[in-house]
Amino acid sequence: MSTERIVILGLGWLGEPLAKTLQAQGYRVAGTTTSESKAERLRRAGIGVQVWDINEPLPQAWPAALAAQTLVLCVPPGKVDDYATTLGRVAALAAEAGVQRLLFTSATSVYGGLGNKTEADAAPDSPRGERMLAAEQAVRHSGIAQVLCLRLSGLVGGSREPGRFLAGRRFEGGDEPVNLVAQEDLLRFIPAILAREDWPAVLNASAPHHPSRRDFYTEAALLRDLPPPQFDGGGEGKCIDGSALSGWLGLDYWVTDWFAWLAARKARD
């Protein structure tokens, strides 16, 4: 068991269960939230929490309560104004305070176009993708010695129920493949990454099963007794290759069949 201290900036959908997972593995864990009531709840669980909204003016120095060797930056773009600039400034503060490693939970929106996409293929074709790639570049130039950008596909599991995502609405691109990763796989992969020293610069997290949007979201909605989405047209789409992550770690994805995952999730409820 490790005694290293890890700070997670953003104790949300992924950050909170990750903090608890790392704590159970022996790490000393601290993190941030914007809610005082949530902070109190997590403090009672033994997690050191700083209430910090990085949309507010940043402090002159990194908070002493968040001193650590490793920082996990786990803040989605919808939560932050001027995303790339703000994250770059936060990471620079962390570097000045002695943070040596940064794991940034980026996104596969950095891949544009069609076809199979590996880590070398970043070429965004959307404002979201451009913003995310700019954020990667900003944290990479922050002064922190080791930076790993973990590009996450669509997030499901926990409170994120895919049956509700598209239910009852109409969309294009029914034949496009889904690119998803489950919370339970991330809670296996990220601790395994943190336990290693030989970080690559970029890795994709995307389950190896890519059914069509039509098939996946229809099944997900029906299992929740919701109206299924309707799709017009086909579409080739893009397929995110997440095999480098599992190969490097020597860990297979738990989710290798999304329909089995949907059924198992329904059975547990």
PDB file of C-alpha atoms in Angstrom:
ATOM      1  CA  MET A   1       0.000   0.000   0.000  1.00  0.00           C
ATOM      2  CA  SER A   2       1.257   3.467  -0.921  1.00  0.00           C
ATOM      3  CA  THR A   3       1.613   6.391   1.481  1.00  0.00           C
ATOM      4  CA  GLU A   4       1.950   8.939  -1.332  1.00  0.00           C
ATOM      5  CA  ARG A   5      -0.345  11.969  -1.173  1.00  0.00           C
ATOM      6  CA  ILE A   6      -2.503  12.603  -4.206  1.00  0.00           C
ATOM      7  CA  VAL A   7      -4.679  15.648  -4.833  1.00  0.00           C
ATOM      8  CA  ILE A   8      -7.729  15.480  -7.092  1.00  0.00           C
ATOM      9  CA  LEU A   9      -8.888  18.832  -8.388  1.00  0.00           C
ATOM     10  CA  GLY A  10     -12.591  18.222  -8.978  1.00  0.00           C
ATOM     11  CA  LEU A  11     -14.312  15.702  -6.683  1.00  0.00           C
ATOM     12  CA  GLY A  12     -17.224  15.096  -9.016  1.00  0.00           C
ATOM     13  CA  TRP A  13     -18.643  12.129 -10.949  1.00  0.00           C
ATOM     14  CA  LEU A  14     -15.180  10.604 -11.383  1.00  0.00           C
ATOM     15  CA  GLY A  15     -13.099  12.458  -8.810  1.00  0.00           C
ATOM     16  CA  GLU A  16     -15.103  11.478  -5.731  1.00  0.00           C
ATOM     17  CA  PRO A  17     -15.185   7.688  -6.306  1.00  0.00           C
ATOM     18  CA  LEU A  18     -11.551   7.859  -7.432  1.00  0.00           C
ATOM     19  CA  ALA A  19     -10.616   9.534  -4.141  1.00  0.00           C
ATOM     20  CA  LYS A  20     -12.359   6.788  -2.185  1.00  0.00           C
ATOM     21  CA  THR A  21     -10.728   4.075  -4.298  1.00  0.00           C
ATOM     22  CA  LEU A  22      -7.257   5.531  -3.783  1.00  0.00           C
ATOM     23  CA  GLN A  23      -7.884   5.994  -0.081  1.00  0.00           C
ATOM     24  CA  ALA A  24      -8.816   2.309   0.220  1.00  0.00           C
ATOM     25  CA  GLN A  25      -5.504   1.460  -1.473  1.00  0.00           C
ATOM     26  CA  GLY A  26      -3.532   3.341   1.173  1.00  0.00           C
ATOM     27  CA  TYR A  27      -2.969   6.692  -0.501  1.00  0.00           C
ATOM     28  CA  ARG A  28      -3.414   9.914   1.419  1.00  0.00           C
ATOM     29  CA  VAL A  29      -5.992  11.799  -0.616  1.00  0.00           C
ATOM     30  CA  ALA A  30      -7.102  15.408  -0.757  1.00  0.00           C
ATOM     31  CA  GLY A  31      -9.175  17.270  -3.284  1.00  0.00           C
ATOM     32  CA  THR A  32     -11.401  20.199  -4.171  1.00  0.00           C
ATOM     33  CA  THR A  33     -15.077  20.898  -4.532  1.00  0.00           C
ATOM     34  CA  THR A  34     -17.128  24.069  -4.879  1.00  0.00           C
ATOM     35  CA  SER A  35     -19.682  22.952  -2.262  1.00  0.00           C
ATOM     36  CA  GLU A  36     -19.119  23.371   1.481  1.00  0.00           C
ATOM     37  CA  SER A  37     -21.763  20.751   2.301  1.00  0.00           C
ATOM     38  CA  LYS A  38     -20.074  18.224   0.020  1.00  0.00           C
ATOM     39  CA  ALA A  39     -16.706  19.130   1.504  1.00  0.00           C
ATOM     40  CA  GLU A  40     -17.978  18.377   5.003  1.00  0.00           C
ATOM     41  CA  ARG A  41     -19.369  15.024   3.890  1.00  0.00           C
ATOM     42  CA  LEU A  42     -16.067  14.012   2.322  1.00  0.00           C
ATOM     43  CA  ARG A  43     -14.045  15.233   5.296  1.00  0.00           C
ATOM     44  CA  ARG A  44     -16.076  12.909   7.510  1.00  0.00           C
ATOM     45  CA  ALA A  45     -14.938  10.107   5.189  1.00  0.00           C
ATOM     46  CA  GLY A  46     -11.315  11.028   5.862  1.00  0.00           C
ATOM     47  CA  ILE A  47     -10.616  12.938   2.645  1.00  0.00           C
ATOM     48  CA  GLY A  48      -8.984  16.330   2.982  1.00  0.00           C
ATOM     49  CA  VAL A  49     -11.113  18.805   1.035  1.00  0.00           C
ATOM     50  CA  GLN A  50     -10.510  22.418   0.034  1.00  0.00           C
ATOM     51  CA  VAL A  51     -13.518  24.424  -1.155  1.00  0.00           C
ATOM     52  CA  TRP A  52     -12.182  26.075  -4.301  1.00  0.00           C
ATOM     53  CA  ASP A  53     -13.954  27.442  -7.377  1.00  0.00           C
ATOM     54  CA  ILE A  54     -11.275  27.964 -10.006  1.00  0.00           C
ATOM     55  CA  ASN A  55     -13.617  30.290 -11.899  1.00  0.00           C
ATOM     56  CA  GLU A  56     -12.964  32.807  -9.122  1.00  0.00           C
ATOM     57  CA  PRO A  57      -9.690  34.807  -9.130  1.00  0.00           C
ATOM     58  CA  LEU A  58      -6.865  32.353  -8.518  1.00  0.00           C
ATOM     59  CA  PRO A  59      -4.712  32.664  -5.402  1.00  0.00           C
ATOM     60  CA  GLN A  60      -1.145  33.873  -5.621  1.00  0.00           C
ATOM     61  CA  ALA A  61       0.125  30.481  -4.488  1.00  0.00           C
ATOM     62  CA  TRP A  62      -1.060  26.885  -4.467  1.00  0.00           C
ATOM     63  CA  PRO A  63      -3.112  26.178  -1.300  1.00  0.00           C
ATOM     64  CA  ALA A  64      -0.963  24.567   1.401  1.00  0.00           C
ATOM     65  CA  ALA A  65      -3.786  22.127   2.177  1.00  0.00           C
ATOM     66  CA  LEU A  66      -3.344  20.682  -1.318  1.00  0.00           C
ATOM     67  CA  ALA A  67       0.392  20.026  -1.174  1.00  0.00           C
ATOM     68  CA  ALA A  68       1.196  16.760  -2.975  1.00  0.00           C
ATOM     69  CA  GLN A  69       3.557  15.091  -5.414  1.00  0.00           C
ATOM     70  CA  THR A  70       0.785  14.077  -7.823  1.00  0.00           C
ATOM     71  CA  LEU A  71      -2.204  16.059  -9.073  1.00  0.00           C
ATOM     72  CA  VAL A  72      -5.195  14.590 -10.893  1.00  0.00           C
ATOM     73  CA  LEU A  73      -6.926  17.334 -12.849  1.00  0.00           C
ATOM     74  CA  CYS A  74     -10.491  16.151 -13.172  1.00  0.00           C
ATOM     75  CA  VAL A  75     -12.539  19.203 -14.173  1.00  0.00           C
ATOM     76  CA  PRO A  76     -14.737  19.046 -17.311  1.00  0.00           C
ATOM     77  CA  PRO A  77     -14.818  22.014 -19.692  1.00  0.00           C
ATOM     78  CA  GLY A  78     -18.444  22.833 -18.966  1.00  0.00           C
ATOM     79  CA  LYS A  79     -17.481  23.751 -15.404  1.00  0.00           C
ATOM     80  CA  VAL A  80     -14.696  26.234 -16.222  1.00  0.00           C
ATOM     81  CA  ASP A  81     -14.583  29.589 -17.973  1.00  0.00           C
ATOM     82  CA  ASP A  82     -11.703  30.058 -20.454  1.00  0.00           C
ATOM     83  CA  TYR A  83     -10.857  26.398 -19.966  1.00  0.00           C
ATOM     84  CA  ALA A  84      -7.354  26.128 -21.405  1.00  0.00           C
ATOM     85  CA  THR A  85      -6.042  29.339 -19.866  1.00  0.00           C
ATOM     86  CA  THR A  86      -7.499  28.602 -16.436  1.00  0.00           C
ATOM     87  CA  LEU A  87      -6.205  25.030 -16.306  1.00  0.00           C
ATOM     88  CA  GLY A  88      -2.782  26.183 -17.472  1.00  0.00           C
ATOM     89  CA  ARG A  89      -2.622  28.739 -14.664  1.00  0.00           C
ATOM     90  CA  VAL A  90      -3.794  26.202 -12.073  1.00  0.00           C
ATOM     91  CA  ALA A  91      -1.171  23.707 -13.231  1.00  0.00           C
ATOM     92  CA  ALA A  92       1.526  26.396 -13.137  1.00  0.00           C
ATOM     93  CA  LEU A  93       0.615  27.166  -9.501  1.00  0.00           C
ATOM     94  CA  ALA A  94       0.878  23.461  -8.739  1.00  0.00           C
ATOM     95  CA  ALA A  95       4.290  23.268 -10.408  1.00  0.00           C
ATOM     96  CA  GLU A  96       5.572  26.186  -8.324  1.00  0.00           C
ATOM     97  CA  ALA A  97       4.384  24.330  -5.197  1.00  0.00           C
ATOM     98  CA  GLY A  98       6.356  21.200  -6.056  1.00  0.00           C
ATOM     99  CA  VAL A  99       3.800  19.020  -7.820  1.00  0.00           C
ATOM    100  CA  GLN A 100       5.841  16.642  -9.964  1.00  0.00           C
ATOM    101  CA  ARG A 101       3.209  14.632 -11.822  1.00  0.00           C
ATOM    102  CA  LEU A 102      -0.092  15.636 -13.417  1.00  0.00           C
ATOM    103  CA  LEU A 103      -2.758  13.298 -14.744  1.00  0.00           C
ATOM    104  CA  PHE A 104      -5.213  15.319 -16.825  1.00  0.00           C
ATOM    105  CA  THR A 105      -8.543  13.716 -17.715  1.00  0.00           C
ATOM    106  CA  SER A 106      -8.893  14.995 -21.258  1.00  0.00           C
ATOM    107  CA  ALA A 107     -11.394  13.750 -23.854  1.00  0.00           C
ATOM    108  CA  THR A 108     -11.498  11.985 -27.201  1.00  0.00           C
ATOM    109  CA  SER A 109     -13.209  15.048 -28.692  1.00  0.00           C
ATOM    110  CA  VAL A 110      -9.649  15.957 -29.785  1.00  0.00           C
ATOM    111  CA  TYR A 111     -10.124  13.468 -32.652  1.00  0.00           C
ATOM    112  CA  GLY A 112     -11.959  14.667 -35.708  1.00  0.00           C
ATOM    113  CA  GLY A 113     -12.835  13.007 -38.978  1.00  0.00           C
ATOM    114  CA  LEU A 114     -13.756   9.392 -39.625  1.00  0.00           C
ATOM    115  CA  GLY A 115     -12.287   5.955 -39.066  1.00  0.00           C
ATOM    116  CA  ASN A 116     -10.064   4.423 -36.412  1.00  0.00           C
ATOM    117  CA  LYS A 117      -8.293   6.874 -34.075  1.00  0.00           C
ATOM    118  CA  THR A 118      -5.180   6.188 -32.016  1.00  0.00           C
ATOM    119  CA  GLU A 119      -3.273   8.515 -29.718  1.00  0.00           C
ATOM    120  CA  ALA A 120      -1.278   9.990 -32.620  1.00  0.00           C
ATOM    121  CA  ASP A 121      -4.354  11.180 -34.521  1.00  0.00           C
ATOM    122  CA  ALA A 122      -5.429  14.302 -32.602  1.00  0.00           C
ATOM    123  CA  ALA A 123      -6.942  16.742 -35.102  1.00  0.00           C
ATOM    124  CA  PRO A 124     -10.096  18.338 -33.688  1.00  0.00           C
ATOM    125  CA  ASP A 125     -12.941  19.390 -35.956  1.00  0.00           C
ATOM    126  CA  SER A 126     -15.190  20.965 -33.312  1.00  0.00           C
ATOM    127  CA  PRO A 127     -14.919  23.885 -30.882  1.00  0.00           C
ATOM    128  CA  ARG A 128     -15.055  21.432 -27.959  1.00  0.00           C
ATOM    129  CA  GLY A 129     -12.206  19.408 -29.402  1.00  0.00           C
ATOM    130  CA  GLU A 130     -10.117  22.498 -30.076  1.00  0.00           C
ATOM    131  CA  ARG A 131     -10.698  23.695 -26.511  1.00  0.00           C
ATOM    132  CA  MET A 132      -9.682  20.332 -25.075  1.00  0.00           C
ATOM    133  CA  LEU A 133      -6.507  20.097 -27.159  1.00  0.00           C
ATOM    134  CA  ALA A 134      -5.588  23.655 -26.131  1.00  0.00           C
ATOM    135  CA  ALA A 135      -6.054  22.626 -22.482  1.00  0.00           C
ATOM    136  CA  GLU A 136      -3.747  19.646 -22.998  1.00  0.00           C
ATOM    137  CA  GLN A 137      -1.095  21.936 -24.414  1.00  0.00           C
ATOM    138  CA  ALA A 138      -1.529  24.434 -21.574  1.00  0.00           C
ATOM    139  CA  VAL A 139      -1.057  21.902 -18.772  1.00  0.00           C
ATOM    140  CA  ARG A 140       1.815  20.282 -20.637  1.00  0.00           C
ATOM    141  CA  HIS A 141       3.655  23.619 -20.676  1.00  0.00           C
ATOM    142  CA  SER A 142       2.918  24.417 -17.025  1.00  0.00           C
ATOM    143  CA  GLY A 143       6.311  23.371 -15.670  1.00  0.00           C
ATOM    144  CA  ILE A 144       5.205  20.058 -14.162  1.00  0.00           C
ATOM    145  CA  ALA A 145       7.800  17.413 -15.022  1.00  0.00           C
ATOM    146  CA  GLN A 146       5.471  14.530 -15.943  1.00  0.00           C
ATOM    147  CA  VAL A 147       2.112  15.084 -17.619  1.00  0.00           C
ATOM    148  CA  LEU A 148      -0.179  12.333 -18.875  1.00  0.00           C
ATOM    149  CA  CYS A 149      -3.295  13.323 -20.824  1.00  0.00           C
ATOM    150  CA  LEU A 150      -5.809  10.505 -20.419  1.00  0.00           C
ATOM    151  CA  ARG A 151      -8.344  11.009 -23.206  1.00  0.00           C
ATOM    152  CA  LEU A 152     -11.693   9.653 -22.042  1.00  0.00           C
ATOM    153  CA  SER A 153     -14.438   8.499 -24.378  1.00  0.00           C
ATOM    154  CA  GLY A 154     -18.077   9.073 -23.451  1.00  0.00           C
ATOM    155  CA  LEU A 155     -18.582   8.495 -19.728  1.00  0.00           C
ATOM    156  CA  VAL A 156     -21.174   6.052 -18.419  1.00  0.00           C
ATOM    157  CA  GLY A 157     -21.831   4.289 -15.132  1.00  0.00           C
ATOM    158  CA  GLY A 158     -22.450   5.649 -11.668  1.00  0.00           C
ATOM    159  CA  SER A 159     -25.108   8.356 -11.951  1.00  0.00           C
ATOM    160  CA  ARG A 160     -24.654   8.594 -15.719  1.00  0.00           C
ATOM    161  CA  GLU A 161     -27.421   6.386 -17.097  1.00  0.00           C
ATOM    162  CA  PRO A 162     -27.106   6.077 -20.905  1.00  0.00           C
ATOM    163  CA  GLY A 163     -30.754   5.097 -21.279  1.00  0.00           C
ATOM    164  CA  ARG A 164     -31.667   8.697 -20.490  1.00  0.00           C
ATOM    165  CA  PHE A 165     -29.129  10.366 -22.764  1.00  0.00           C
ATOM    166  CA  LEU A 166     -31.068  10.279 -26.040  1.00  0.00           C
ATOM    167  CA  ALA A 167     -34.470   8.866 -25.041  1.00  0.00           C
ATOM    168  CA  GLY A 168     -37.403  10.001 -27.135  1.00  0.00           C
ATOM    169  CA  ARG A 169     -35.424  12.341 -29.396  1.00  0.00           C
ATOM    170  CA  ARG A 170     -34.403  12.241 -33.058  1.00  0.00           C
ATOM    171  CA  PHE A 171     -30.806  12.238 -34.282  1.00  0.00           C
ATOM    172  CA  GLU A 172     -28.671  11.746 -37.343  1.00  0.00           C
ATOM    173  CA  GLY A 173     -25.972   9.111 -37.621  1.00  0.00           C
ATOM    174  CA  GLY A 174     -27.608   5.952 -36.324  1.00  0.00           C
ATOM    175  CA  ASP A 175     -24.883   3.733 -37.784  1.00  0.00           C
ATOM    176  CA  GLU A 176     -22.004   5.626 -36.180  1.00  0.00           C
ATOM    177  CA  PRO A 177     -20.099   3.596 -33.571  1.00  0.00           C
ATOM    178  CA  VAL A 178     -20.340   4.516 -29.901  1.00  0.00           C
ATOM    179  CA  ASN A 179     -17.126   5.321 -28.055  1.00  0.00           C
ATOM    180  CA  LEU A 180     -17.640   4.856 -24.336  1.00  0.00           C
ATOM    181  CA  VAL A 181     -15.793   4.014 -21.144  1.00  0.00           C
ATOM    182  CA  ALA A 182     -17.398   2.889 -17.891  1.00  0.00           C
ATOM    183  CA  GLN A 183     -16.705   4.435 -14.510  1.00  0.00           C
ATOM    184  CA  GLU A 184     -15.790   1.022 -13.102  1.00  0.00           C
ATOM    185  CA  ASP A 185     -13.019   0.617 -15.683  1.00  0.00           C
ATOM    186  CA  LEU A 186     -11.631   4.090 -14.961  1.00  0.00           C
ATOM    187  CA  LEU A 187     -11.513   3.256 -11.259  1.00  0.00           C
ATOM    188  CA  ARG A 188      -9.262   0.317 -12.133  1.00  0.00           C
ATOM    189  CA  PHE A 189      -7.115   2.028 -14.734  1.00  0.00           C
ATOM    190  CA  ILE A 190      -6.344   5.345 -13.012  1.00  0.00           C
ATOM    191  CA  PRO A 191      -4.963   3.838  -9.766  1.00  0.00           C
ATOM    192  CA  ALA A 192      -2.851   1.488 -11.893  1.00  0.00           C
ATOM    193  CA  ILE A 193      -1.511   4.488 -13.837  1.00  0.00           C
ATOM    194  CA  LEU A 194      -0.690   6.342 -10.620  1.00  0.00           C
ATOM    195  CA  ALA A 195       1.259   3.340  -9.349  1.00  0.00           C
ATOM    196  CA  ARG A 196       3.663   3.548 -12.296  1.00  0.00           C
ATOM    197  CA  GLU A 197       6.524   5.925 -13.009  1.00  0.00           C
ATOM    198  CA  ASP A 198       6.941   5.380 -16.768  1.00  0.00           C
ATOM    199  CA  TRP A 199       4.084   7.541 -17.967  1.00  0.00           C
ATOM    200  CA  PRO A 200       3.553   8.097 -21.683  1.00  0.00           C
ATOM    201  CA  ALA A 201       2.339  11.494 -22.826  1.00  0.00           C
ATOM    202  CA  VAL A 202      -1.118  10.427 -24.022  1.00  0.00           C
ATOM    203  CA  LEU A 203      -3.443   7.441 -23.668  1.00  0.00           C
ATOM    204  CA  ASN A 204      -7.014   6.784 -24.775  1.00  0.00           C
ATOM    205  CA  ALA A 205      -9.610   5.228 -22.465  1.00  0.00           C
ATOM    206  CA  SER A 206     -12.275   3.647 -24.645  1.00  0.00           C
ATOM    207  CA  ALA A 207     -13.868   0.214 -24.327  1.00  0.00           C
ATOM    208  CA  PRO A 208     -13.179  -2.204 -27.209  1.00  0.00           C
ATOM    209  CA  HIS A 209     -16.864  -2.724 -28.110  1.00  0.00           C
ATOM    210  CA  HIS A 210     -18.316  -0.158 -30.526  1.00  0.00           C
ATOM    211  CA  PRO A 211     -21.935  -0.998 -31.418  1.00  0.00           C
ATOM    212  CA  SER A 212     -23.954   1.457 -33.464  1.00  0.00           C
ATOM    213  CA  ARG A 213     -25.574   4.421 -31.756  1.00  0.00           C
ATOM    214  CA  ARG A 214     -28.937   3.135 -32.935  1.00  0.00           C
ATOM    215  CA  ASP A 215     -28.509  -0.298 -31.374  1.00  0.00           C
ATOM    216  CA  PHE A 216     -26.885   0.837 -28.132  1.00  0.00           C
ATOM    217  CA  TYR A 217     -29.121   3.770 -27.240  1.00  0.00           C
ATOM    218  CA  THR A 218     -32.291   1.964 -28.303  1.00  0.00           C
ATOM    219  CA  GLU A 219     -31.466  -0.939 -25.999  1.00  0.00           C
ATOM    220  CA  ALA A 220     -30.409   1.395 -23.197  1.00  0.00           C
ATOM    221  CA  ALA A 221     -33.698   3.301 -23.358  1.00  0.00           C
ATOM    222  CA  LEU A 222     -35.902   0.209 -23.601  1.00  0.00           C
ATOM    223  CA  LEU A 223     -34.259  -1.361 -20.555  1.00  0.00           C
ATOM    224  CA  ARG A 224     -35.269   1.740 -18.594  1.00  0.00           C
ATOM    225  CA  ASP A 225     -38.830   1.755 -19.986  1.00  0.00           C
ATOM    226  CA  LEU A 226     -38.098   4.986 -21.807  1.00  0.00           C
ATOM    227  CA  PRO A 227     -39.053   5.872 -25.384  1.00  0.00           C
ATOM    228  CA  PRO A 228     -36.177   4.918 -27.680  1.00  0.00           C
ATOM    229  CA  PRO A 229     -34.471   7.567 -29.784  1.00  0.00           C
ATOM    230  CA  GLN A 230     -35.148   7.760 -33.496  1.00  0.00           C
ATOM    231  CA  PHE A 231     -32.288   7.992 -35.980  1.00  0.00           C
ATOM    232  CA  ASP A 232     -32.214   9.336 -39.520  1.00  0.00           C
ATOM    233  CA  GLY A 233     -29.492   8.226 -41.890  1.00  0.00           C
ATOM    234  CA  GLY A 234     -26.430   6.101 -41.282  1.00  0.00           C
ATOM    235  CA  GLY A 235     -22.990   7.617 -40.969  1.00  0.00           C
ATOM    236  CA  GLU A 236     -19.518   6.135 -40.654  1.00  0.00           C
ATOM    237  CA  GLY A 237     -18.266   8.055 -37.624  1.00  0.00           C
ATOM    238  CA  LYS A 238     -15.013   7.487 -35.787  1.00  0.00           C
ATOM    239  CA  CYS A 239     -13.854   4.614 -33.623  1.00  0.00           C
ATOM    240  CA  ILE A 240     -11.520   5.366 -30.697  1.00  0.00           C
ATOM    241  CA  ASP A 241      -8.841   2.742 -30.099  1.00  0.00           C
ATOM    242  CA  GLY A 242      -8.235   2.324 -26.359  1.00  0.00           C
ATOM    243  CA  SER A 243      -6.017  -0.745 -26.602  1.00  0.00           C
ATOM    244  CA  ALA A 244      -2.721   1.025 -25.840  1.00  0.00           C
ATOM    245  CA  LEU A 245      -3.897   1.781 -22.291  1.00  0.00           C
ATOM    246  CA  SER A 246      -4.837  -1.799 -21.451  1.00  0.00           C
ATOM    247  CA  GLY A 247      -1.716  -3.143 -23.153  1.00  0.00           C
ATOM    248  CA  TRP A 248       0.592  -0.800 -21.229  1.00  0.00           C
ATOM    249  CA  LEU A 249      -1.041  -1.578 -17.901  1.00  0.00           C
ATOM    250  CA  GLY A 250      -1.568  -5.285 -18.572  1.00  0.00           C
ATOM    251  CA  LEU A 251      -5.235  -4.824 -17.590  1.00  0.00           C
ATOM    252  CA  ASP A 252      -8.121  -5.824 -19.824  1.00  0.00           C
ATOM    253  CA  TYR A 253     -11.275  -3.742 -19.943  1.00  0.00           C
ATOM    254  CA  TRP A 254     -14.023  -5.199 -17.816  1.00  0.00           C
ATOM    255  CA  VAL A 255     -16.593  -3.901 -20.292  1.00  0.00           C
ATOM    256  CA  THR A 256     -16.169  -5.806 -23.539  1.00  0.00           C
ATOM    257  CA  ASP A 257     -19.888  -6.057 -24.389  1.00  0.00           C
ATOM    258  CA  TRP A 258     -22.027  -2.983 -23.838  1.00  0.00           C
ATOM    259  CA  PHE A 259     -25.286  -4.874 -24.104  1.00  0.00           C
ATOM    260  CA  ALA A 260     -24.206  -7.275 -21.349  1.00  0.00           C
ATOM    261  CA  TRP A 261     -23.153  -4.234 -19.283  1.00  0.00           C
ATOM    262  CA  LEU A 262     -26.559  -2.600 -19.763  1.00  0.00           C
ATOM    263  CA  ALA A 263     -28.363  -5.790 -18.743  1.00  0.00           C
ATOM    264  CA  ALA A 264     -26.159  -6.312 -15.682  1.00  0.00           C
ATOM    265  CA  ARG A 265     -26.645  -2.687 -14.612  1.00  0.00           C
ATOM    266  CA  LYS A 266     -30.406  -3.059 -14.904  1.00  0.00           C
ATOM    267  CA  ALA A 267     -30.340  -6.309 -12.904  1.00  0.00           C
ATOM    268  CA  ARG A 268     -28.460  -4.626 -10.046  1.00  0.00           C
ATOM    269  CA  ASP A 269     -31.078  -1.870  -9.668  1.00  0.00           C
TER     270      ASP A 269
END
